[in-house]
Short mmCIF file of C-alpha atoms and ligand atoms in Angstrom, two decimals:
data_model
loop_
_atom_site.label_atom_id
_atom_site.label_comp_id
_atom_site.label_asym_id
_atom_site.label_seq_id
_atom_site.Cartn_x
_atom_site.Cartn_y
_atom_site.Cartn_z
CA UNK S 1 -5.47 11.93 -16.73
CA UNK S 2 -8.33 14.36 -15.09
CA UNK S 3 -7.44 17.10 -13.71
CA UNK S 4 -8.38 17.10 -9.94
CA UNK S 5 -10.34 20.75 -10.11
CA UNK S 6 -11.88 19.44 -13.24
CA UNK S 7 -13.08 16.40 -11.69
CA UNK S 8 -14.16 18.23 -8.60
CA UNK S 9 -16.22 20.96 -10.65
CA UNK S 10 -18.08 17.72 -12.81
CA UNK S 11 -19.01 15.61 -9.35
CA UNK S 12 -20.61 19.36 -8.16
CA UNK S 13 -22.99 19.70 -11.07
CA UNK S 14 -23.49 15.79 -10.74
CA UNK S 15 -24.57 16.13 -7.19
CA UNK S 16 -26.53 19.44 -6.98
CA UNK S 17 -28.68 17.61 -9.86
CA UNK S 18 -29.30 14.89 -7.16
CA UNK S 19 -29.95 16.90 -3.98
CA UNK S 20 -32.42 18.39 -6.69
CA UNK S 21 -34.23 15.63 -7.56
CA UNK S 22 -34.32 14.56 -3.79
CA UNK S 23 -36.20 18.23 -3.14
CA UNK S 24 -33.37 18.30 0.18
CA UNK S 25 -33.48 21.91 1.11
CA UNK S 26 -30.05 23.39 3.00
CA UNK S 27 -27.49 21.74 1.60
CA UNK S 28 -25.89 24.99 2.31
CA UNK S 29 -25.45 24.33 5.58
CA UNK S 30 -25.75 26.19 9.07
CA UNK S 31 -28.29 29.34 9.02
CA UNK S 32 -26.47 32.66 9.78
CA UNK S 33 -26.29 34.05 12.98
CA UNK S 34 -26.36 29.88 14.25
CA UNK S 35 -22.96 29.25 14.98
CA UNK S 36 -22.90 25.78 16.86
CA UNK S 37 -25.09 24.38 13.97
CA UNK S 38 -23.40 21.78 11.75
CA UNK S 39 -22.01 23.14 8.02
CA UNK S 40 -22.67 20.69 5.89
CA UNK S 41 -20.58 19.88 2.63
CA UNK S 42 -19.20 17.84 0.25
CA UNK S 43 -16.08 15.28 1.24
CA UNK S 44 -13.17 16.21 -1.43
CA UNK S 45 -12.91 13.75 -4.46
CA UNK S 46 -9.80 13.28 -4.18
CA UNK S 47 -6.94 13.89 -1.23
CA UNK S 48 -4.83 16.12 -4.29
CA UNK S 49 -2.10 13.52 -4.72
CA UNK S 50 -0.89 15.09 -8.46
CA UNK S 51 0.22 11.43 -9.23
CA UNK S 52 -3.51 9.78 -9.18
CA UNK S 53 -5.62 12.74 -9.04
CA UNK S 54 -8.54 10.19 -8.05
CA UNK S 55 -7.38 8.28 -5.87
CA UNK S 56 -8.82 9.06 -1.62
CA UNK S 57 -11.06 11.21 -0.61
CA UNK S 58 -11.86 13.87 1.97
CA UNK S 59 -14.03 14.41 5.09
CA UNK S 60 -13.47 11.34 7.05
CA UNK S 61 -11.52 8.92 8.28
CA UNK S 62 -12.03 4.91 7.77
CA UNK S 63 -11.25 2.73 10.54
CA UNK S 64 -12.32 -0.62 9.38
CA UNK S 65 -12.56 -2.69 6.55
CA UNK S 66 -14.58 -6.11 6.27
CA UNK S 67 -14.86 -7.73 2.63
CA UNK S 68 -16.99 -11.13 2.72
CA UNK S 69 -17.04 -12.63 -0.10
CA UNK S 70 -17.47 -15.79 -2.56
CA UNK S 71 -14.95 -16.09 -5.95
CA UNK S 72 -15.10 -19.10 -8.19
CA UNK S 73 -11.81 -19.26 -10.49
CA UNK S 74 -14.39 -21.16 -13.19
CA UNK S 75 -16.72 -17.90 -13.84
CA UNK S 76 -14.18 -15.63 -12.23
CA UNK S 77 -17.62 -14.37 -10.50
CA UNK S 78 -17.16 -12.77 -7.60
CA UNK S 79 -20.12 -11.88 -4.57
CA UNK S 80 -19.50 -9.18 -1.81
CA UNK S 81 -20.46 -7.28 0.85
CA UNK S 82 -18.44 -4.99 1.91
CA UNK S 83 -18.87 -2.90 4.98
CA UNK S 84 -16.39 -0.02 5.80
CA UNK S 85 -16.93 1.87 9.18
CA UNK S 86 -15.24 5.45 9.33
CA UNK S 87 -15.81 8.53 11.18
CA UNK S 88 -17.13 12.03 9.96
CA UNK S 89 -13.86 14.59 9.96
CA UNK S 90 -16.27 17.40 8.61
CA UNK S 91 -19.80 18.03 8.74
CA UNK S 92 -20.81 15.67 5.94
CA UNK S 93 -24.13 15.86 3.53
CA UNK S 94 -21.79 14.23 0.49
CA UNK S 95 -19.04 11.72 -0.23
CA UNK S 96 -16.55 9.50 -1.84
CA UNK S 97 -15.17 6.52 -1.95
CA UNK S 98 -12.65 4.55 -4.62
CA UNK S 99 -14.28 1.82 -6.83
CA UNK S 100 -13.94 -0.01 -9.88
CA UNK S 101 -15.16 -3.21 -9.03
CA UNK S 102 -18.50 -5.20 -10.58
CA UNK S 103 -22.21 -3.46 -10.40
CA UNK S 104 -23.11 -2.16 -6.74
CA UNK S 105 -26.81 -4.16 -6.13
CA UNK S 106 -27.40 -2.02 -3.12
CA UNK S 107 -25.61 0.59 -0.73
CA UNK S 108 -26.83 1.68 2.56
CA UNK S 109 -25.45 4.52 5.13
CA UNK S 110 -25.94 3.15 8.81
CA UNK S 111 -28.86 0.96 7.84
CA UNK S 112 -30.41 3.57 5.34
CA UNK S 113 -30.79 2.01 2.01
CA UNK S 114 -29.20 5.33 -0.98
CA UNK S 115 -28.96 5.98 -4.17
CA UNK S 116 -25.70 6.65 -5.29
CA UNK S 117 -23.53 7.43 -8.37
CA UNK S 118 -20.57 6.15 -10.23
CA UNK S 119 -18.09 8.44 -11.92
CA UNK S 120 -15.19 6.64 -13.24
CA UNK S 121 -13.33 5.58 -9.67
CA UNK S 122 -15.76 7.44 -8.08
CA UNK S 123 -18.72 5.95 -5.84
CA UNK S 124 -20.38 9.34 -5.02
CA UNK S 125 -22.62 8.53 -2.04
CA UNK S 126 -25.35 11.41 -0.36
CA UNK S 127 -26.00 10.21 3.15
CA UNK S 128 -29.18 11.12 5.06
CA UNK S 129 -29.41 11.45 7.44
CA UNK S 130 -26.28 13.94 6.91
CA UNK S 131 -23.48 13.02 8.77
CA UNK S 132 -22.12 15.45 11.54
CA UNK S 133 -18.10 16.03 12.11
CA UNK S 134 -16.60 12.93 14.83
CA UNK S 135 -19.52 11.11 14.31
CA UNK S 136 -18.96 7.01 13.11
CA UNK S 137 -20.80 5.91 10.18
CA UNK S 138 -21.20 2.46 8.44
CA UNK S 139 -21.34 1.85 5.03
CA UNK S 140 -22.25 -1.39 3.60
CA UNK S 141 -21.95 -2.44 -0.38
CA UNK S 142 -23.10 -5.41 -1.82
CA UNK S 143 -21.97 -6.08 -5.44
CA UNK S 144 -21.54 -9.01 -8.32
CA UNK S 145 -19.71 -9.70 -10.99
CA UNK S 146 -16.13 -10.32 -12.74
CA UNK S 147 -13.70 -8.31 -10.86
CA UNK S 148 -10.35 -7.23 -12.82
CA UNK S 149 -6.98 -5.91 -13.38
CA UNK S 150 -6.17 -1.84 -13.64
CA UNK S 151 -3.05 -0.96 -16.30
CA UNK S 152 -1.31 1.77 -14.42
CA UNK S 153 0.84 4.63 -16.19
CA UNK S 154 3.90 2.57 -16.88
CA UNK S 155 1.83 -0.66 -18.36
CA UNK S 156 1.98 -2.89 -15.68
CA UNK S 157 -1.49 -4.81 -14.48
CA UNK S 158 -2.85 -4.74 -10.65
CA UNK S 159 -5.68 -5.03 -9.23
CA UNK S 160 -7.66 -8.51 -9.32
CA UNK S 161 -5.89 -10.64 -11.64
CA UNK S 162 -6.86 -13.61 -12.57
CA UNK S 163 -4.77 -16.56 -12.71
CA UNK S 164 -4.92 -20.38 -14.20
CA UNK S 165 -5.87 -21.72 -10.92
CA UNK S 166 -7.62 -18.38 -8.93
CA UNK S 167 -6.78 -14.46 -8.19
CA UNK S 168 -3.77 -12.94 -7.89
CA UNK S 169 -4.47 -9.88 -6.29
CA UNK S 170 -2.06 -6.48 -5.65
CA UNK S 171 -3.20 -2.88 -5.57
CA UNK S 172 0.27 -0.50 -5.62
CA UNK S 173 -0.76 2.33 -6.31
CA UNK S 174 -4.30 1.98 -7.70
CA UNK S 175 -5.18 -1.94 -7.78
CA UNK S 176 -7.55 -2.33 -4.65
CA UNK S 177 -11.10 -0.49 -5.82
CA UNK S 178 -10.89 -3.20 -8.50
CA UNK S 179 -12.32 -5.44 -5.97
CA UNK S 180 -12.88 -3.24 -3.16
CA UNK S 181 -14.86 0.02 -2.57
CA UNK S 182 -12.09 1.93 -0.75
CA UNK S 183 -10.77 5.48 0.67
CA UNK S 184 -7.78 4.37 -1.70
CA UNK S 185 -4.56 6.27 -0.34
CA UNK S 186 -1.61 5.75 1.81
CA UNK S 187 -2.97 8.32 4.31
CA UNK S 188 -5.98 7.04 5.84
CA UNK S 189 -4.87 2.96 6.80
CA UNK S 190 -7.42 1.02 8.53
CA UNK S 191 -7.59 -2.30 9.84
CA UNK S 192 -8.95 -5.15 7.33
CA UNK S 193 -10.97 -8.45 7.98
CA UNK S 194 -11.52 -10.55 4.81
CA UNK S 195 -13.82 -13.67 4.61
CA UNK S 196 -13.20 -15.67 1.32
CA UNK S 197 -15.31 -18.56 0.45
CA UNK S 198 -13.60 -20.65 -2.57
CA UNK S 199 -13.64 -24.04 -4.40
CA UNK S 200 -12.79 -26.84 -1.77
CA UNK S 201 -9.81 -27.54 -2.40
CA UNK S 202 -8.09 -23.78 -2.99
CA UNK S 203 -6.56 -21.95 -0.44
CA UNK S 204 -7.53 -17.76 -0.02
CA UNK S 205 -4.91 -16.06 1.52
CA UNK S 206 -5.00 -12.71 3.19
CA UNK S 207 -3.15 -10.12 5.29
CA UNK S 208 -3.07 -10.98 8.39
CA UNK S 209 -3.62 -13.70 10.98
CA UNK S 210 -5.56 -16.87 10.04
CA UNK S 211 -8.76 -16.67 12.21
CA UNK S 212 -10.72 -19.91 10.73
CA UNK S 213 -10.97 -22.10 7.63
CA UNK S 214 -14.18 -24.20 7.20
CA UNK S 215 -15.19 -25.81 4.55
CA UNK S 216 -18.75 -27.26 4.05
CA UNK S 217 -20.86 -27.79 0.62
CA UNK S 218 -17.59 -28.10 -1.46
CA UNK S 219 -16.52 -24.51 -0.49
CA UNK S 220 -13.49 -23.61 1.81
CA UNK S 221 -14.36 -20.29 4.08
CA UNK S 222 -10.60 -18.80 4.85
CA UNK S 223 -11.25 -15.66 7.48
CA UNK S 224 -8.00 -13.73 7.82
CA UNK S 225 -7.73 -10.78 10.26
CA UNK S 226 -5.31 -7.84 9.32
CA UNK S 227 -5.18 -6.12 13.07
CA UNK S 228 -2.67 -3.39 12.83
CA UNK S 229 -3.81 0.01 10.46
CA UNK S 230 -2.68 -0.91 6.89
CA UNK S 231 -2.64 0.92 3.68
CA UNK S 232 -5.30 0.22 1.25
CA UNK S 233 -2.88 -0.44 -1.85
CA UNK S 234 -0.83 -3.31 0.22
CA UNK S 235 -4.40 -5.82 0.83
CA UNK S 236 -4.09 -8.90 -0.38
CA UNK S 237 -6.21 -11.95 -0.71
CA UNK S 238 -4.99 -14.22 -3.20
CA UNK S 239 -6.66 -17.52 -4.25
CA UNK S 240 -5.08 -20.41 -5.80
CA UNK S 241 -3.50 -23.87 -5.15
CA UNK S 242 -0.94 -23.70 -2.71
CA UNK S 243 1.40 -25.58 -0.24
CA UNK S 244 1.09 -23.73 3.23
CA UNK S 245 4.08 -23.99 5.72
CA UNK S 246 3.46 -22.53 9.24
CA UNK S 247 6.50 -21.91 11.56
CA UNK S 248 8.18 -19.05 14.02
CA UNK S 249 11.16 -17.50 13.52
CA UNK S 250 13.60 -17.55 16.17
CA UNK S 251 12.07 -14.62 17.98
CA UNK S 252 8.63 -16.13 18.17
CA UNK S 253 7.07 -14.34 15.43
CA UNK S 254 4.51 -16.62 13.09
CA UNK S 255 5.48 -17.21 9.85
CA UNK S 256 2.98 -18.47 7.10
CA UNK S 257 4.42 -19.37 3.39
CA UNK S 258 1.51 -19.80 0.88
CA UNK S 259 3.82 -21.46 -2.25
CA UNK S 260 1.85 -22.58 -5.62
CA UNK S 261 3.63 -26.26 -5.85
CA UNK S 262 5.11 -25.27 -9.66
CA UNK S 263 7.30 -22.57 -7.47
CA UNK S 264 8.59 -24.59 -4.59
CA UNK S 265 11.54 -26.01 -5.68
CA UNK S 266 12.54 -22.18 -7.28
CA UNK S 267 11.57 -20.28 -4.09
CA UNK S 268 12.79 -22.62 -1.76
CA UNK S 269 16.52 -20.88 -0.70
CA UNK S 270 14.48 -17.09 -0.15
CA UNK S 271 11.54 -19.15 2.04
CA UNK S 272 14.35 -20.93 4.42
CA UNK S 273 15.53 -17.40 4.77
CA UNK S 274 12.65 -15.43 5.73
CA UNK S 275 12.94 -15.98 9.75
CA UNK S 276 16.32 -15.28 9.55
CA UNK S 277 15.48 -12.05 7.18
CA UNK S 278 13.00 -11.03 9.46
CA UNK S 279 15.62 -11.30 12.78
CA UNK S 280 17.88 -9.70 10.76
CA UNK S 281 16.32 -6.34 9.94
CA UNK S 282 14.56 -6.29 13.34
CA UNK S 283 18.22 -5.93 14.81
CA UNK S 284 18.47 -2.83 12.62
CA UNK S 285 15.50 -1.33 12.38
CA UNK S 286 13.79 -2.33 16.01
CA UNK S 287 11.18 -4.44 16.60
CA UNK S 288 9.01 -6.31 13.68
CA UNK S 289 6.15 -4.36 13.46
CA UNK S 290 3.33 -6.56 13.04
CA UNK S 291 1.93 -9.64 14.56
CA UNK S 292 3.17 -12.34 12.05
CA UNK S 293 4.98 -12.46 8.64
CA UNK S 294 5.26 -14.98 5.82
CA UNK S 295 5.02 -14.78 2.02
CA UNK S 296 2.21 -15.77 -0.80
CA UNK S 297 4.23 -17.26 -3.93
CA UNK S 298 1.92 -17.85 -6.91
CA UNK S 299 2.18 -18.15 -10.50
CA UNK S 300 0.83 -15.12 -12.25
CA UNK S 301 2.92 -14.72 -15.23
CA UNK S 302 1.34 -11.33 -16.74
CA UNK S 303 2.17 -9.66 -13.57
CA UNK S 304 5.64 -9.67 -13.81
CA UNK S 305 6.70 -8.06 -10.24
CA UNK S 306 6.85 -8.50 -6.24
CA UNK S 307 5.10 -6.68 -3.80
CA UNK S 308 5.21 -5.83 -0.39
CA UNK S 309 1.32 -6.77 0.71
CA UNK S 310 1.38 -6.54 4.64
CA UNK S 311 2.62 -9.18 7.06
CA UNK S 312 3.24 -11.40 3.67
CA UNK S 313 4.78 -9.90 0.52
CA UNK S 314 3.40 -11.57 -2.88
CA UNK S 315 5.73 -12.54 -5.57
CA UNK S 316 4.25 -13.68 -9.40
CA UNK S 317 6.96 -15.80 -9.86
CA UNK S 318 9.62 -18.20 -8.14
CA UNK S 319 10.79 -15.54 -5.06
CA UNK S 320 14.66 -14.79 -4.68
CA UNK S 321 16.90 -14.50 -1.53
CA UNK S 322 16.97 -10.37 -2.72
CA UNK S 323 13.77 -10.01 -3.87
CA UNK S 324 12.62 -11.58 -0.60
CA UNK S 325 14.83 -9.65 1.79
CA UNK S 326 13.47 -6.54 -0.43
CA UNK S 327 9.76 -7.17 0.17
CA UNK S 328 10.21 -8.18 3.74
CA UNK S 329 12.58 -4.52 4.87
CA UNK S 330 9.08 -2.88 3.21
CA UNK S 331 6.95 -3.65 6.17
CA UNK S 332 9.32 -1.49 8.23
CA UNK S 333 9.20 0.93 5.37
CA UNK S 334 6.18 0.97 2.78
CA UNK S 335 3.71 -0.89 4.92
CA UNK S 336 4.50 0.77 8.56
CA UNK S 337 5.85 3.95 7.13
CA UNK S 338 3.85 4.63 4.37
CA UNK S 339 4.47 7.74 2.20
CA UNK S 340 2.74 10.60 2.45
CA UNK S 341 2.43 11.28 -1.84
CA UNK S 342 3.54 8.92 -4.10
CA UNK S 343 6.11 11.23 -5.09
CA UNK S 344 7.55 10.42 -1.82
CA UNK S 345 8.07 6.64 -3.17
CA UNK S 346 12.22 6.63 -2.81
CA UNK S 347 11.23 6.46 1.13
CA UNK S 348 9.52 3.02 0.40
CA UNK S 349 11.86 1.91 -2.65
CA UNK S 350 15.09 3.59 -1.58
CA UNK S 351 14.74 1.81 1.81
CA UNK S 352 14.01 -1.65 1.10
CA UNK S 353 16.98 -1.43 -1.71
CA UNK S 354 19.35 -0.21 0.64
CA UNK S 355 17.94 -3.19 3.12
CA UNK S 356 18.64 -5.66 0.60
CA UNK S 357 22.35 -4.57 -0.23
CA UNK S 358 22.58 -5.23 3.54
CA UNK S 359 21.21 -8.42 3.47
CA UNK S 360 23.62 -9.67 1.03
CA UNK S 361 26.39 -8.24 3.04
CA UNK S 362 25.04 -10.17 6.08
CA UNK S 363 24.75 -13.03 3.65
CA UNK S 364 28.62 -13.67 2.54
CA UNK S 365 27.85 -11.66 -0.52
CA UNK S 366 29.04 -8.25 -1.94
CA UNK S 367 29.39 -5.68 0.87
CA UNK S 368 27.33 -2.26 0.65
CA UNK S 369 30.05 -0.52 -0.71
CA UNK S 370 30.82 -2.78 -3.19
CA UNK S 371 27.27 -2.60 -4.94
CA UNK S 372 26.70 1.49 -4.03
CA UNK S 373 30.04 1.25 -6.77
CA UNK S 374 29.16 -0.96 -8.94
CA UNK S 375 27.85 -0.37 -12.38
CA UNK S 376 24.40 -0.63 -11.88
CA UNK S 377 25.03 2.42 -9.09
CA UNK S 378 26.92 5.06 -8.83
CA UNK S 379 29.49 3.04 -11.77
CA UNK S 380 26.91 4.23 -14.07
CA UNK S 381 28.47 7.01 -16.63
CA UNK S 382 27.24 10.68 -16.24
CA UNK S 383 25.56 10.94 -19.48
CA UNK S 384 23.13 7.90 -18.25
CA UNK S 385 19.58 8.91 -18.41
CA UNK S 386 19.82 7.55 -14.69
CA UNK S 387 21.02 10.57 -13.19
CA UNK S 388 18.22 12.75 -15.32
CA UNK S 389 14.80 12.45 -13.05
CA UNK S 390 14.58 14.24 -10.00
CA UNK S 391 14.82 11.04 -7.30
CA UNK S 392 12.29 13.38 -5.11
CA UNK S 393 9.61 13.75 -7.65
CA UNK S 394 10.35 10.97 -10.33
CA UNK S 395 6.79 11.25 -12.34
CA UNK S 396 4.02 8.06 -12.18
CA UNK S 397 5.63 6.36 -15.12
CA UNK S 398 9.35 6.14 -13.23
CA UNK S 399 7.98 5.59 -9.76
CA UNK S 400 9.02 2.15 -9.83
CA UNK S 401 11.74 2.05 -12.30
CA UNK S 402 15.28 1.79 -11.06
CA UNK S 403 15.66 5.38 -10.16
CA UNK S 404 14.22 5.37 -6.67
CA UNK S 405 15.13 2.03 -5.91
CA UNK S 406 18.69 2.63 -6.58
CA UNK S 407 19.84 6.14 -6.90
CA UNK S 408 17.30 5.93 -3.27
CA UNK S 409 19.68 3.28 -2.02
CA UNK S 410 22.57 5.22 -3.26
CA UNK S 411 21.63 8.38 -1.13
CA UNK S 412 21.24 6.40 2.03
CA UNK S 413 24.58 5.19 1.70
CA UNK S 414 26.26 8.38 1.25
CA UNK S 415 23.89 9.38 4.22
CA UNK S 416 25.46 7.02 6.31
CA UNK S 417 29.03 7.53 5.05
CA UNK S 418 28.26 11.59 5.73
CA UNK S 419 26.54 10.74 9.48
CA UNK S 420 28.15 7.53 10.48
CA UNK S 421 26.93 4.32 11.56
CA UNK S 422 25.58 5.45 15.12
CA UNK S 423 23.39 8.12 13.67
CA UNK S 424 22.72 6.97 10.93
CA UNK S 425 21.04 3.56 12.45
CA UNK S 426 19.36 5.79 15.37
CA UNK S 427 17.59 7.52 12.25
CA UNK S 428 16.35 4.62 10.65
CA UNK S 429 15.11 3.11 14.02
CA UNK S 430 13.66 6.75 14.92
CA UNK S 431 11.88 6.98 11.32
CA UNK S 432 10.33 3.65 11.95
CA UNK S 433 9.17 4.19 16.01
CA UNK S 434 8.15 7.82 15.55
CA UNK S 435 5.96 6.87 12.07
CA UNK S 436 4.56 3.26 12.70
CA UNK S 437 1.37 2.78 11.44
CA UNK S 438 1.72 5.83 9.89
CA UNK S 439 2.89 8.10 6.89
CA UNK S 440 5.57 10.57 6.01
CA UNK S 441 6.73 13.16 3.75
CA UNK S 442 10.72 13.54 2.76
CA UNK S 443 10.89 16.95 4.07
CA UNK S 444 9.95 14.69 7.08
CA UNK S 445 13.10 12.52 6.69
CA UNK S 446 15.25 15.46 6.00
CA UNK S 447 13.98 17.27 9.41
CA UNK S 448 14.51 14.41 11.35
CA UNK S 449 18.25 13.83 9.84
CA UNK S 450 19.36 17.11 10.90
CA UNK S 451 17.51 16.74 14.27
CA UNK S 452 19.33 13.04 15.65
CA UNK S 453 22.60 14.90 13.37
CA UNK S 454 22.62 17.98 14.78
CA UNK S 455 23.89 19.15 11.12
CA UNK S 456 22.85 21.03 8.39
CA UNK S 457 21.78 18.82 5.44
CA UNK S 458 20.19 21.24 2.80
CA UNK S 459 23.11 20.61 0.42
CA UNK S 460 23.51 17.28 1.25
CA UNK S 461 19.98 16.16 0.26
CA UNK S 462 19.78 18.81 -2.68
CA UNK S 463 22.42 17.38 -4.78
CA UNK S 464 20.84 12.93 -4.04
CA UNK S 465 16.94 14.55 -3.72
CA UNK S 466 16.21 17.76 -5.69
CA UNK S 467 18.91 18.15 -8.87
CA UNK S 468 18.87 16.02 -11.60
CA UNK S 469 22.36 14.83 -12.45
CA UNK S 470 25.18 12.76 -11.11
CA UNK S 471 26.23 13.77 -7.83
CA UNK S 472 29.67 14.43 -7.34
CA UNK S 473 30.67 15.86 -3.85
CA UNK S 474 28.30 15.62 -1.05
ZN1 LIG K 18 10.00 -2.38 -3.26
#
């Protein structure tokens, strides 16, 4: 994997040879002795996450997202436009954004048609006029082609993936510039609005609230509006056959179930538990935070996994009761609370694990204590190769193995036993208000443990965050 100062130092030589062959004087910036004049430079490639040195960029800020596009599961061709409005957060003559998507047939800055380059993920754009810090920009990308999954480091495929009857589509941690041009990382969400035009006769199903579906010509228009800030790598619009079911759970939230009809009868026990799922973890956690919930349920057998897209988590096979109540504790944390670095991932994992062993308390099943013990927990021997990543920094090929899903669940348990219920649930509802819509780091969790505690927890969160090894007293 490139090295991000490497990668930097290759997009400068790239660029200079541009401004150069545009004969733009100044890209310098501000004349001396001119203080109040603008200082133009380059956005960062990259925001310096060491997992996926490419992935987000620096010097601004998106706001918006609006893909429009047509797919046809025959050709798996695909036909976009793509506009993304963001503001300047430094004076701007250069940037990035995130895409690995089909060939770019034209890309304009506020209306001004540019040239622009492609470097790996990188869509290297050189705005002019130059861009000035706070100010709001539009870009707009048209492209065409066959769209595509992404392998990531521990051989699993994301991205845009086709399936038998359409697109399954999941971008954790990388996936989304396979279809969309994006500032792809955790820390700069944005709201999303995605028009889908498919086959008459398929359903396209998106983040969000259903805003129209019209179909005309023997093509079905599905516009789905995603209104609170979301992270990049949980977009969704997947395309296939499906059964929809529209409902409310008991607190008046919507719920919309997308289910491929080959995984109905399989899925149907974790579907006629999602209201109560929802209700459940609300009572915990405080309020729901978006404006409806549901699930997508296809059949995308390569895939192999769940995810926690927002407002409706996708699963690639027949969903379970835990899977489901796993996906659905993520929009509290993962999708609300994003992390800060990927390294940060037992905040997302660790979370939704521990909300599932509560589920199945709540459920009739084993109680949390029971599964913290058992042998796929803390049972585990010593010696297991378990205990031998740091849970804090677990590497890009074990961010979604067992380890922070389980060793994370583990330390929130012996959290709780250490705090006690009281505090311990104020946290979780604290972490949740105090970060909605936003991101954290751990350093942030531990700060705000000792805060609502009033205790000391260096030693505490050394031995379940920082040492490798089983931990024995706490
Ligand atoms: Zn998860």
């Amino acid at each position: 994997m490139t090295i991000p100062q490497l990668r930097g130092a290759a997009l400068a030589t790239v660029a200079l040879v541009t401004i150069g062959s545009m004969a733009i004087p100044d890209a310098a910036g501000a004349a001396p002795g001119n203080p109040g004049a603008p200082r133009y430079s380059a956005g960062a490639a990259s925001v310096g996450d060491p997992y996926f040195p490419d992935e987000g960029n620096g010097g601004y800020d998106v706001q918006h997202y609006d893909i429009n596009f047509s797919y046809d599961p025959a050709t798996r061709f695909m036909a976009a436009t793509a506009t993304i409005t963001a503001i300047a957060t430094q004076d701007l003559d250069r940037f990035n954004l995130d895409f690995r998507g089909p060939e770019i047939s034209s890309l304009t800055v506020d209306g001004h048609a540019h040239d622009f380059i492609r470097d790996g993920q990188e869509l290297v754009v050189t705005p002019r006029p130059k861009l000035k810090t706070g100010q709001a920009f539009t870009v707009v990308v048209r492209y065409a082609g066959v769209p595509g999954p992404i392998t990531d480091p521990d051989g699993s495929i994301e991205g845009w993936v086709p399936t038998d009857d359409g697109a399954f589509v999941v971008g954790e941690p990388q996936g989304t510039p396979a279809w969309l041009p994006t500032n792809d990382h955790p820390t700069d969400k944005a709201t999303f609005r995605f028009t889908a035009k498919v086959p008459e006769g398929l359903t396209a199903v998106g983040n969000g609230q259903l805003l129209s579906e019209e179909t005309r010509d023997g093509w079905t228009t599905f516009t789905w509006d995603s209104t609170e800030p979301m992270a990049t790598y949980l977009a969704t619009i997947t395309i296939g056959t499906f059964v929809v079911t529209e409902s409310t759970t008991p607190s008046g939230i919507p719920v919309y179930v997308a289910i491929d009809p080959r995984q109905v009868a399989g899925s149907a026990a974790a579907v006629a538990q999602i209201p109560r799922m929802v209700d459940f973890f609300a009572s915990k956690f405080g309020p729901y935070p978006f404006a409806s919930t549901g699930a997508i349920i296809d059949r995308a057998p390569d895939v192999g996994y769940a995810l926690e897209t927002q407002t409706k988590p996708i699963f690639s096979s027949p969903a379970s009761v835990g899977t489901m109540a796993h996906e659905l504790a993520h929009q509290w944390y993962g999708d609300s609370v994003s992390p800060q670095r990927w390294s940060d991932i037992w905040l997302n994992e660790g979370f939704a694990t521990y909300a599932q062993w509560m589920y199945t308390e709540y459920n009739g099943g084993a109680s949390v204590s029971q599964t913290f013990n058992s042998s796929s927990n803390y049972g585990r021997a010593a010696s297991s190769s378990f205990w031998q990543i740091v849970l804090a920094d677990p590497g890009p090929e074990d961010m979604f193995s067992s380890i922070p899903y389980n060793r994370g669940a583990m330390t929130l348990h012996a959290l709780r036993g250490k705090l006690g219920d009281d505090a311990f649930f104020r946290i979780l509802r604290e972490w949740a208000a105090s970060r909605r819509y936003s991101h954290a780091a751990t350093a942030d969790f531990i700060a705000l443990c000792e805060r609502e505690s009033g205790r000391n927890l260096t030693a505490f969160f050394d031995v379940w965050l920082f040492q490798k090894g089983k931990p024995t007293s706490w």
